[in-house]
PDB file of C-alpha atoms in Angstrom:
ATOM      1  CA  MET T   4      72.037  86.247 -43.324  1.00 31.00           C
ATOM      2  CA  LEU T   5      68.809  88.180 -43.146  1.00 34.00           C
ATOM      3  CA  ARG T   6      68.136  87.719 -39.526  1.00 37.00           C
ATOM      4  CA  GLY T   7      71.824  89.025 -38.661  1.00 37.00           C
ATOM      5  CA  ALA T   8      71.380  91.972 -41.102  1.00 34.00           C
ATOM      6  CA  LEU T   9      68.088  92.699 -39.707  1.00 35.00           C
ATOM      7  CA  LEU T  10      69.463  92.511 -36.173  1.00 37.00           C
ATOM      8  CA  LEU T  11      72.295  95.184 -36.602  1.00 35.00           C
ATOM      9  CA  THR T  12      69.363  97.829 -37.128  1.00 38.00           C
ATOM     10  CA  LEU T  13      68.302  96.977 -33.575  1.00 41.00           C
ATOM     11  CA  LEU T  14      71.527  96.410 -31.722  1.00 46.00           C
ATOM     12  CA  PRO T  15      74.126  98.625 -32.793  1.00 44.00           C
ATOM     13  CA  GLY T  16      77.654  97.008 -32.851  1.00 42.00           C
ATOM     14  CA  VAL T  17      76.504  93.188 -33.222  1.00 42.00           C
ATOM     15  CA  THR T  18      78.276  91.422 -35.901  1.00 41.00           C
ATOM     16  CA  LEU T  19      77.341  87.926 -37.507  1.00 38.00           C
ATOM     17  CA  ALA T  20      80.467  86.512 -35.950  1.00 41.00           C
ATOM     18  CA  GLN T  21      79.093  86.605 -32.503  1.00 52.00           C
ATOM     19  CA  SER T  22      76.830  83.688 -33.202  1.00 70.00           C
ATOM     20  CA  VAL T  23      73.755  85.835 -32.850  1.00 84.00           C
ATOM     21  CA  GLN T  24      70.704  83.398 -32.161  1.00 89.00           C
ATOM     22  CA  GLU T  25      67.443  82.860 -30.022  1.00 91.00           C
ATOM     23  CA  ARG T  26      68.031  82.214 -26.419  1.00 91.00           C
ATOM     24  CA  ARG T  27      66.102  81.165 -23.416  1.00 90.00           C
ATOM     25  CA  MET T  28      65.432  83.429 -20.559  1.00 89.00           C
ATOM     26  CA  GLY T  29      67.437  82.600 -17.514  1.00 82.00           C
ATOM     27  CA  VAL T  30      69.551  79.775 -19.431  1.00 85.00           C
ATOM     28  CA  GLU T  31      73.374  80.483 -19.506  1.00 84.00           C
ATOM     29  CA  TRP T  32      75.398  80.127 -22.327  1.00 83.00           C
ATOM     30  CA  ALA T  33      78.958  80.906 -23.401  1.00 83.00           C
ATOM     31  CA  SER T  34      80.032  83.939 -25.502  1.00 83.00           C
ATOM     32  CA  THR T  35      82.572  83.369 -28.230  1.00 84.00           C
ATOM     33  CA  LYS T  36      85.262  84.374 -25.837  1.00 80.00           C
ATOM     34  CA  GLY T  37      83.839  81.809 -23.176  1.00 78.00           C
ATOM     35  CA  HIS T  38      82.245  84.167 -21.018  1.00 77.00           C
ATOM     36  CA  PRO T  39      78.790  83.198 -19.215  1.00 81.00           C
ATOM     37  CA  MET T  40      76.201  84.913 -20.606  1.00 85.00           C
ATOM     38  CA  GLU T  41      72.463  85.409 -19.892  1.00 88.00           C
ATOM     39  CA  ALA T  42      69.151  86.809 -21.271  1.00 89.00           C
ATOM     40  CA  SER T  43      66.516  87.965 -18.847  1.00 89.00           C
ATOM     41  CA  ILE T  44      63.323  89.857 -18.300  1.00 91.00           C
ATOM     42  CA  SER T  45      62.885  91.736 -14.995  1.00 88.00           C
ATOM     43  CA  VAL T  46      59.641  93.320 -13.523  1.00 90.00           C
ATOM     44  CA  ALA T  47      59.745  95.864 -10.732  1.00 86.00           C
ATOM     45  CA  LEU T  48      57.229  98.274  -9.491  1.00 83.00           C
ATOM     46  CA  THR T  49      58.572 101.936 -10.310  1.00 84.00           C
ATOM     47  CA  SER T  50      57.708 103.426  -6.826  1.00 74.00           C
ATOM     48  CA  LEU T  51      56.566 101.844  -3.446  1.00 66.00           C
ATOM     49  CA  MET T  52      53.354 103.116  -1.530  1.00 69.00           C
ATOM     50  CA  PRO T  53      54.245 103.596   2.097  1.00 57.00           C
ATOM     51  CA  PRO T  54      52.337 101.850   4.801  1.00 55.00           C
ATOM     52  CA  THR T  55      49.469 103.715   6.259  1.00 58.00           C
ATOM     53  CA  ALA T  56      46.899 103.445   8.627  1.00 56.00           C
ATOM     54  CA  ASP T  57      44.039 102.381   6.402  1.00 71.00           C
ATOM     55  CA  VAL T  58      45.877 100.006   4.006  1.00 70.00           C
ATOM     56  CA  ALA T  59      47.234  96.949   5.057  1.00 66.00           C
ATOM     57  CA  ARG T  60      48.561  96.082   1.519  1.00 80.00           C
ATOM     58  CA  TRP T  61      48.877  97.667  -1.741  1.00 82.00           C
ATOM     59  CA  PRO T  62      48.363  95.885  -4.999  1.00 84.00           C
ATOM     60  CA  SER T  63      51.794  94.482  -5.765  1.00 77.00           C
ATOM     61  CA  ILE T  64      53.508  91.747  -7.643  1.00 80.00           C
ATOM     62  CA  ASP T  65      52.947  88.159  -6.558  1.00 76.00           C
ATOM     63  CA  ARG T  66      56.295  86.507  -7.507  1.00 72.00           C
ATOM     64  CA  ARG T  67      55.300  83.115  -6.294  1.00 68.00           C
ATOM     65  CA  LYS T  68      52.923  82.840  -9.081  1.00 76.00           C
ATOM     66  CA  SER T  69      54.478  84.652 -11.905  1.00 81.00           C
ATOM     67  CA  ALA T  70      56.547  83.197 -14.627  1.00 85.00           C
ATOM     68  CA  TYR T  71      57.550  85.941 -16.691  1.00 86.00           C
ATOM     69  CA  GLU T  72      61.253  85.143 -16.413  1.00 85.00           C
ATOM     70  CA  LYS T  73      60.621  81.942 -18.736  1.00 83.00           C
ATOM     71  CA  GLY T  74      60.581  81.286 -22.423  1.00 88.00           C
ATOM     72  CA  LEU T  75      62.381  82.814 -25.267  1.00 91.00           C
ATOM     73  CA  PHE T  76      63.905  86.229 -25.120  1.00 93.00           C
ATOM     74  CA  PRO T  77      62.115  88.302 -27.588  1.00 93.00           C
ATOM     75  CA  LEU T  78      65.132  89.213 -29.857  1.00 92.00           C
ATOM     76  CA  PRO T  79      68.153  87.251 -31.003  1.00 91.00           C
ATOM     77  CA  VAL T  80      71.290  88.244 -29.089  1.00 90.00           C
ATOM     78  CA  GLY T  81      74.846  87.764 -29.197  1.00 86.00           C
ATOM     79  CA  ASP T  82      77.988  88.805 -27.167  1.00 85.00           C
ATOM     80  CA  ASP T  83      77.175  92.471 -26.991  1.00 85.00           C
ATOM     81  CA  GLU T  84      75.702  93.858 -23.704  1.00 84.00           C
ATOM     82  CA  PHE T  85      72.122  94.631 -24.424  1.00 86.00           C
ATOM     83  CA  ARG T  86      69.483  96.578 -22.062  1.00 88.00           C
ATOM     84  CA  ALA T  87      66.267  98.107 -22.603  1.00 92.00           C
ATOM     85  CA  GLU T  88      63.433  99.310 -20.464  1.00 93.00           C
ATOM     86  CA  ILE T  89      59.906  99.696 -21.002  1.00 95.00           C
ATOM     87  CA  ARG T  90      57.397 101.331 -18.346  1.00 95.00           C
ATOM     88  CA  VAL T  91      53.846  99.775 -18.316  1.00 96.00           C
ATOM     89  CA  ARG T  92      50.792 100.367 -16.435  1.00 95.00           C
ATOM     90  CA  PHE T  93      49.128  97.169 -15.289  1.00 93.00           C
ATOM     91  CA  SER T  94      45.407  97.090 -13.755  1.00 92.00           C
ATOM     92  CA  ILE T  95      43.959  94.376 -11.850  1.00 91.00           C
ATOM     93  CA  ALA T  96      40.473  94.055 -10.153  1.00 93.00           C
ATOM     94  CA  ALA T  97      39.506  93.308  -6.431  1.00 92.00           C
ATOM     95  CA  ASP T  98      39.580  89.364  -7.279  1.00 88.00           C
ATOM     96  CA  GLY T  99      43.064  89.837  -8.719  1.00 84.00           C
ATOM     97  CA  THR T 100      42.036  89.479 -12.341  1.00 88.00           C
ATOM     98  CA  ALA T 101      44.292  91.394 -14.947  1.00 89.00           C
ATOM     99  CA  THR T 102      41.901  94.330 -16.515  1.00 92.00           C
ATOM    100  CA  GLY T 103      44.593  96.061 -18.661  1.00 93.00           C
ATOM    101  CA  CYS T 104      47.905  96.757 -19.681  1.00 95.00           C
ATOM    102  CA  GLU T 105      49.307  99.948 -21.427  1.00 95.00           C
ATOM    103  CA  VAL T 106      52.722 100.902 -22.588  1.00 96.00           C
ATOM    104  CA  THR T 107      53.485 104.127 -20.860  1.00 95.00           C
ATOM    105  CA  LYS T 108      57.290 104.576 -22.170  1.00 95.00           C
ATOM    106  CA  PHE T 109      58.596 102.744 -25.168  1.00 96.00           C
ATOM    107  CA  SER T 110      61.958 101.459 -25.516  1.00 93.00           C
ATOM    108  CA  GLY T 111      62.093 102.427 -29.228  1.00 93.00           C
ATOM    109  CA  ILE T 112      62.688  98.490 -30.241  1.00 93.00           C
ATOM    110  CA  GLN T 113      59.191  97.572 -31.869  1.00 94.00           C
ATOM    111  CA  THR T 114      59.784  93.733 -30.970  1.00 94.00           C
ATOM    112  CA  LEU T 115      60.030  94.431 -27.259  1.00 94.00           C
ATOM    113  CA  ASP T 116      57.278  96.995 -27.055  1.00 95.00           C
ATOM    114  CA  SER T 117      54.943  94.878 -28.509  1.00 95.00           C
ATOM    115  CA  HIS T 118      56.099  91.893 -26.489  1.00 95.00           C
ATOM    116  CA  ALA T 119      55.693  93.365 -22.902  1.00 95.00           C
ATOM    117  CA  CYS T 120      51.886  93.601 -22.274  1.00 95.00           C
ATOM    118  CA  PRO T 121      50.872  90.241 -23.723  1.00 94.00           C
ATOM    119  CA  HIS T 122      53.615  88.520 -22.017  1.00 93.00           C
ATOM    120  CA  LEU T 123      52.923  90.206 -18.684  1.00 93.00           C
ATOM    121  CA  ARG T 124      49.125  89.344 -19.192  1.00 92.00           C
ATOM    122  CA  GLN T 125      49.786  85.806 -19.602  1.00 91.00           C
ATOM    123  CA  HIS T 126      52.593  85.279 -16.954  1.00 90.00           C
ATOM    124  CA  LEU T 127      52.465  88.187 -14.217  1.00 89.00           C
ATOM    125  CA  THR T 128      50.201  88.016 -11.253  1.00 86.00           C
ATOM    126  CA  LEU T 129      49.196  90.651  -9.009  1.00 86.00           C
ATOM    127  CA  THR T 130      47.969  90.731  -5.393  1.00 80.00           C
ATOM    128  CA  PRO T 131      45.013  92.842  -4.827  1.00 85.00           C
ATOM    129  CA  GLY T 132      45.053  95.640  -2.111  1.00 83.00           C
ATOM    130  CA  LEU T 133      43.753  95.037   1.121  1.00 78.00           C
ATOM    131  CA  SER T 134      42.355  97.754   3.531  1.00 78.00           C
ATOM    132  CA  SER T 135      42.699  97.610   7.231  1.00 69.00           C
ATOM    133  CA  GLU T 136      39.170  96.331   7.552  1.00 75.00           C
ATOM    134  CA  GLY T 137      40.010  93.368   5.393  1.00 77.00           C
ATOM    135  CA  THR T 138      38.309  94.604   2.060  1.00 83.00           C
ATOM    136  CA  ARG T 139      40.096  93.705  -1.113  1.00 86.00           C
ATOM    137  CA  PHE T 140      40.636  96.337  -3.802  1.00 89.00           C
ATOM    138  CA  GLY T 141      42.211  96.616  -7.033  1.00 90.00           C
ATOM    139  CA  GLY T 142      43.788  99.315  -8.991  1.00 89.00           C
ATOM    140  CA  ALA T 143      46.954  99.817 -11.023  1.00 89.00           C
ATOM    141  CA  VAL T 144      50.662  99.809 -10.699  1.00 89.00           C
ATOM    142  CA  GLU T 145      53.461 101.364 -12.909  1.00 92.00           C
ATOM    143  CA  LEU T 146      56.026  98.787 -13.452  1.00 93.00           C
ATOM    144  CA  SER T 147      59.484  98.968 -14.962  1.00 92.00           C
ATOM    145  CA  VAL T 148      60.150  96.052 -17.511  1.00 94.00           C
ATOM    146  CA  THR T 149      63.712  95.633 -18.216  1.00 92.00           C
ATOM    147  CA  TYR T 150      65.331  93.372 -21.096  1.00 93.00           C
ATOM    148  CA  SER T 151      68.670  92.400 -20.770  1.00 90.00           C
ATOM    149  CA  SER T 152      71.622  90.376 -22.055  1.00 89.00           C
ATOM    150  CA  GLY T 153      75.170  90.195 -21.048  1.00 85.00           C
ATOM    151  CA  ARG T 154      77.665  88.816 -18.812  1.00 73.00           C
ATOM    152  CA  PHE T 155      77.432  87.761 -15.111  1.00 53.00           C
ATOM    153  CA  PHE T 156      78.495  89.569 -12.251  1.00 43.00           C
ATOM    154  CA  VAL T 157      81.925  88.434 -11.127  1.00 40.00           C
ATOM    155  CA  LEU T 158      82.372  89.101  -7.595  1.00 38.00           C
ATOM    156  CA  ALA T 159      85.863  89.449  -5.941  1.00 39.00           C
ATOM    157  CA  PRO T 160      86.618  88.206  -2.395  1.00 39.00           C
ATOM    158  CA  ASP T 161      85.884  91.918  -0.932  1.00 43.00           C
ATOM    159  CA  GLY T 162      82.467  91.750  -2.522  1.00 43.00           C
ATOM    160  CA  LYS T 163      82.753  94.270  -5.258  1.00 45.00           C
ATOM    161  CA  ALA T 164      81.398  93.756  -8.622  1.00 42.00           C
ATOM    162  CA  ARG T 165      84.261  93.643 -11.388  1.00 45.00           C
ATOM    163  CA  ARG T 166      82.152  92.879 -14.529  1.00 47.00           C
ATOM    164  CA  GLY T 167      78.842  91.649 -15.447  1.00 49.00           C
ATOM    165  CA  LYS T 168      75.282  92.289 -15.060  1.00 55.00           C
ATOM    166  CA  ASP T 169      73.388  93.990 -12.215  1.00 66.00           C
ATOM    167  CA  ARG T 170      73.990  92.772  -8.611  1.00 77.00           C
ATOM    168  CA  ASP T 171      70.855  92.659  -6.295  1.00 85.00           C
ATOM    169  CA  ALA T 172      70.607  94.268  -2.934  1.00 89.00           C
ATOM    170  CA  ILE T 173      72.130  92.021  -0.305  1.00 90.00           C
ATOM    171  CA  PRO T 174      71.037  91.827   3.547  1.00 92.00           C
ATOM    172  CA  LEU T 175      73.764  91.696   5.907  1.00 92.00           C
ATOM    173  CA  LYS T 176      71.909  89.482   7.810  1.00 92.00           C
ATOM    174  CA  PRO T 177      69.069  87.033   7.076  1.00 91.00           C
ATOM    175  CA  ILE T 178      65.451  88.142   6.653  1.00 94.00           C
ATOM    176  CA  ASP T 179      64.341  85.234   8.555  1.00 93.00           C
ATOM    177  CA  ARG T 180      61.532  84.143  10.956  1.00 93.00           C
ATOM    178  CA  GLN T 181      63.101  85.930  13.934  1.00 93.00           C
ATOM    179  CA  ALA T 182      63.783  89.170  11.857  1.00 95.00           C
ATOM    180  CA  VAL T 183      59.788  89.561  11.170  1.00 95.00           C
ATOM    181  CA  GLY T 184      58.914  88.412  14.606  1.00 95.00           C
ATOM    182  CA  PHE T 185      57.338  85.044  13.836  1.00 95.00           C
ATOM    183  CA  SER T 186      57.506  82.411  16.972  1.00 93.00           C
ATOM    184  CA  ARG T 187      55.666  79.823  18.526  1.00 90.00           C
ATOM    185  CA  ILE T 188      53.906  82.513  20.704  1.00 93.00           C
ATOM    186  CA  ASP T 189      53.235  85.315  17.987  1.00 92.00           C
ATOM    187  CA  GLY T 190      49.538  84.916  18.596  1.00 92.00           C
ATOM    188  CA  LEU T 191      48.792  84.762  14.846  1.00 92.00           C
ATOM    189  CA  PRO T 192      46.157  82.156  13.583  1.00 88.00           C
ATOM    190  CA  ASP T 193      47.590  78.656  12.749  1.00 88.00           C
ATOM    191  CA  HIS T 194      46.768  79.177   9.053  1.00 85.00           C
ATOM    192  CA  ILE T 195      49.092  82.383   8.508  1.00 89.00           C
ATOM    193  CA  GLU T 196      51.950  80.520   7.015  1.00 89.00           C
ATOM    194  CA  SER T 197      54.337  83.449   5.840  1.00 90.00           C
ATOM    195  CA  VAL T 198      54.588  87.165   4.973  1.00 91.00           C
ATOM    196  CA  SER T 199      55.990  88.704   1.936  1.00 88.00           C
ATOM    197  CA  GLY T 200      56.933  92.225   0.601  1.00 86.00           C
ATOM    198  CA  GLN T 201      59.301  94.723  -0.694  1.00 85.00           C
ATOM    199  CA  LEU T 202      61.820  97.094   0.798  1.00 90.00           C
ATOM    200  CA  ARG T 203      63.383  99.995  -0.980  1.00 90.00           C
ATOM    201  CA  VAL T 204      66.990  99.859  -0.264  1.00 92.00           C
ATOM    202  CA  GLU T 205      68.912 103.117  -0.937  1.00 92.00           C
ATOM    203  CA  GLN T 206      72.473 103.856  -2.430  1.00 93.00           C
ATOM    204  CA  ASN T 207      73.895 103.582   0.879  1.00 94.00           C
ATOM    205  CA  GLY T 208      72.316 100.294   2.194  1.00 94.00           C
ATOM    206  CA  SER T 209      69.543 101.621   4.223  1.00 94.00           C
ATOM    207  CA  VAL T 210      66.031 100.951   3.989  1.00 93.00           C
ATOM    208  CA  SER T 211      63.668 103.640   3.384  1.00 90.00           C
ATOM    209  CA  ALA T 212      60.427 102.183   2.826  1.00 87.00           C
ATOM    210  CA  CYS T 213      58.574  98.842   3.421  1.00 88.00           C
ATOM    211  CA  THR T 214      55.163  97.543   1.547  1.00 85.00           C
ATOM    212  CA  LEU T 215      53.856  94.052   2.407  1.00 86.00           C
ATOM    213  CA  THR T 216      52.313  92.076  -0.439  1.00 79.00           C
ATOM    214  CA  SER T 217      51.031  89.317   1.566  1.00 80.00           C
ATOM    215  CA  THR T 218      49.763  89.985   5.277  1.00 76.00           C
ATOM    216  CA  THR T 219      49.306  88.171   8.700  1.00 85.00           C
ATOM    217  CA  GLU T 220      45.833  89.624   8.874  1.00 75.00           C
ATOM    218  CA  ASP T 221      46.832  91.311  12.100  1.00 83.00           C
ATOM    219  CA  ASP T 222      47.278  95.049  11.397  1.00 79.00           C
ATOM    220  CA  ARG T 223      49.683  95.572  14.375  1.00 83.00           C
ATOM    221  CA  PHE T 224      51.561  92.607  13.524  1.00 91.00           C
ATOM    222  CA  ASP T 225      52.322  93.852   9.915  1.00 87.00           C
ATOM    223  CA  LEU T 226      53.189  97.152  10.980  1.00 85.00           C
ATOM    224  CA  SER T 227      55.757  95.589  13.475  1.00 90.00           C
ATOM    225  CA  VAL T 228      57.198  93.554  10.379  1.00 91.00           C
ATOM    226  CA  CYS T 229      58.094  96.691   8.443  1.00 89.00           C
ATOM    227  CA  ASP T 230      59.288  98.560  11.985  1.00 89.00           C
ATOM    228  CA  ARG T 231      61.581  95.801  12.236  1.00 94.00           C
ATOM    229  CA  LEU T 232      62.793  95.917   8.666  1.00 94.00           C
ATOM    230  CA  ARG T 233      63.110  99.448   8.367  1.00 91.00           C
ATOM    231  CA  ILE T 234      66.347  99.379  10.411  1.00 94.00           C
ATOM    232  CA  TRP T 235      67.981  96.466   8.239  1.00 95.00           C
ATOM    233  CA  ARG T 236      71.192  97.203   6.640  1.00 95.00           C
ATOM    234  CA  PHE T 237      72.149  95.869   3.160  1.00 94.00           C
ATOM    235  CA  ARG T 238      74.823  95.627   0.630  1.00 91.00           C
ATOM    236  CA  PRO T 239      73.388  97.967  -1.978  1.00 91.00           C
ATOM    237  CA  ALA T 240      72.573  97.037  -5.466  1.00 90.00           C
ATOM    238  CA  LEU T 241      75.194  97.488  -8.250  1.00 86.00           C
ATOM    239  CA  ASP T 242      75.027  98.440 -11.763  1.00 83.00           C
ATOM    240  CA  PRO T 243      77.297  96.416 -14.410  1.00 77.00           C
ATOM    241  CA  GLN T 244      80.089  99.292 -13.756  1.00 75.00           C
ATOM    242  CA  GLY T 245      79.986  98.437 -10.050  1.00 78.00           C
ATOM    243  CA  ARG T 246      78.163 101.547  -8.968  1.00 85.00           C
ATOM    244  CA  ALA T 247      75.680 101.462  -6.268  1.00 90.00           C
ATOM    245  CA  HIS T 248      72.145 102.378  -6.746  1.00 91.00           C
ATOM    246  CA  ALA T 249      68.824 102.379  -4.956  1.00 91.00           C
ATOM    247  CA  ALA T 250      66.638  99.416  -5.768  1.00 90.00           C
ATOM    248  CA  ASN T 251      63.664  97.181  -4.552  1.00 88.00           C
ATOM    249  CA  TYR T 252      64.259  94.145  -2.627  1.00 90.00           C
ATOM    250  CA  PRO T 253      61.667  91.602  -2.314  1.00 89.00           C
ATOM    251  CA  PHE T 254      61.429  89.295   0.766  1.00 91.00           C
ATOM    252  CA  TRP T 255      59.278  85.941   1.548  1.00 90.00           C
ATOM    253  CA  VAL T 256      59.479  84.393   5.103  1.00 93.00           C
ATOM    254  CA  TRP T 257      57.709  81.255   5.908  1.00 92.00           C
ATOM    255  CA  ARG T 258      56.588  81.255   9.580  1.00 92.00           C
ATOM    256  CA  TRP T 259      57.326  77.680  10.434  1.00 82.00           C
ATOM    257  CA  ARG T 260      60.613  76.916   8.515  1.00 68.00           C
TER     258      ARG T 260
END
């Protein structure tokens, strides 16, 4: 009873009848009405740095090595939709070592505000920047950390979201080997296995920015990857009410698959 009473001060509208309890992130459960529910944490750059002539790669999230979406959700949750955003400044050295994390925008929920930086320092990996001359450099990135719990999106045959949580942007054509220019005669060294990055997908489904998070070690090829992907079209990201909004779209393409 004490846990439920305490939670009422944090999540307005939650009642004890809703089976408020601890949840594992990314693991589905059923609400009291049988709806599929999930608690999760998402991390995204608050802005994208555009490609420039002297920078082949800006410091960015390495999603292959990051495991921040696992573990217990920091708050017990129930049937009610819940969403809170925190912003942090995360710093790394040139060797990729995390050197600092500070909250720059608080959610107002102490449990979440105190959870973000320790959790990210343990589970988030950033890729250092890389100059066009091949020198790695560190720096700081501004991150949006969103804690959410609620229903899944239910998509109708027309692709429109009816109810649920956010839907990510969806490319109208696959972003594959051919899309980025990989081929048996692309001229890249044999040890280059992939390329990854993030696209800024606007409300109308167009791409307004491209930033690589891993490179091919060939500046001209890196720039051509972004040139190719800037003309890509998407179904835009949708909020829980089905409204389109701008969002970042991460991509990862293997060279030989």
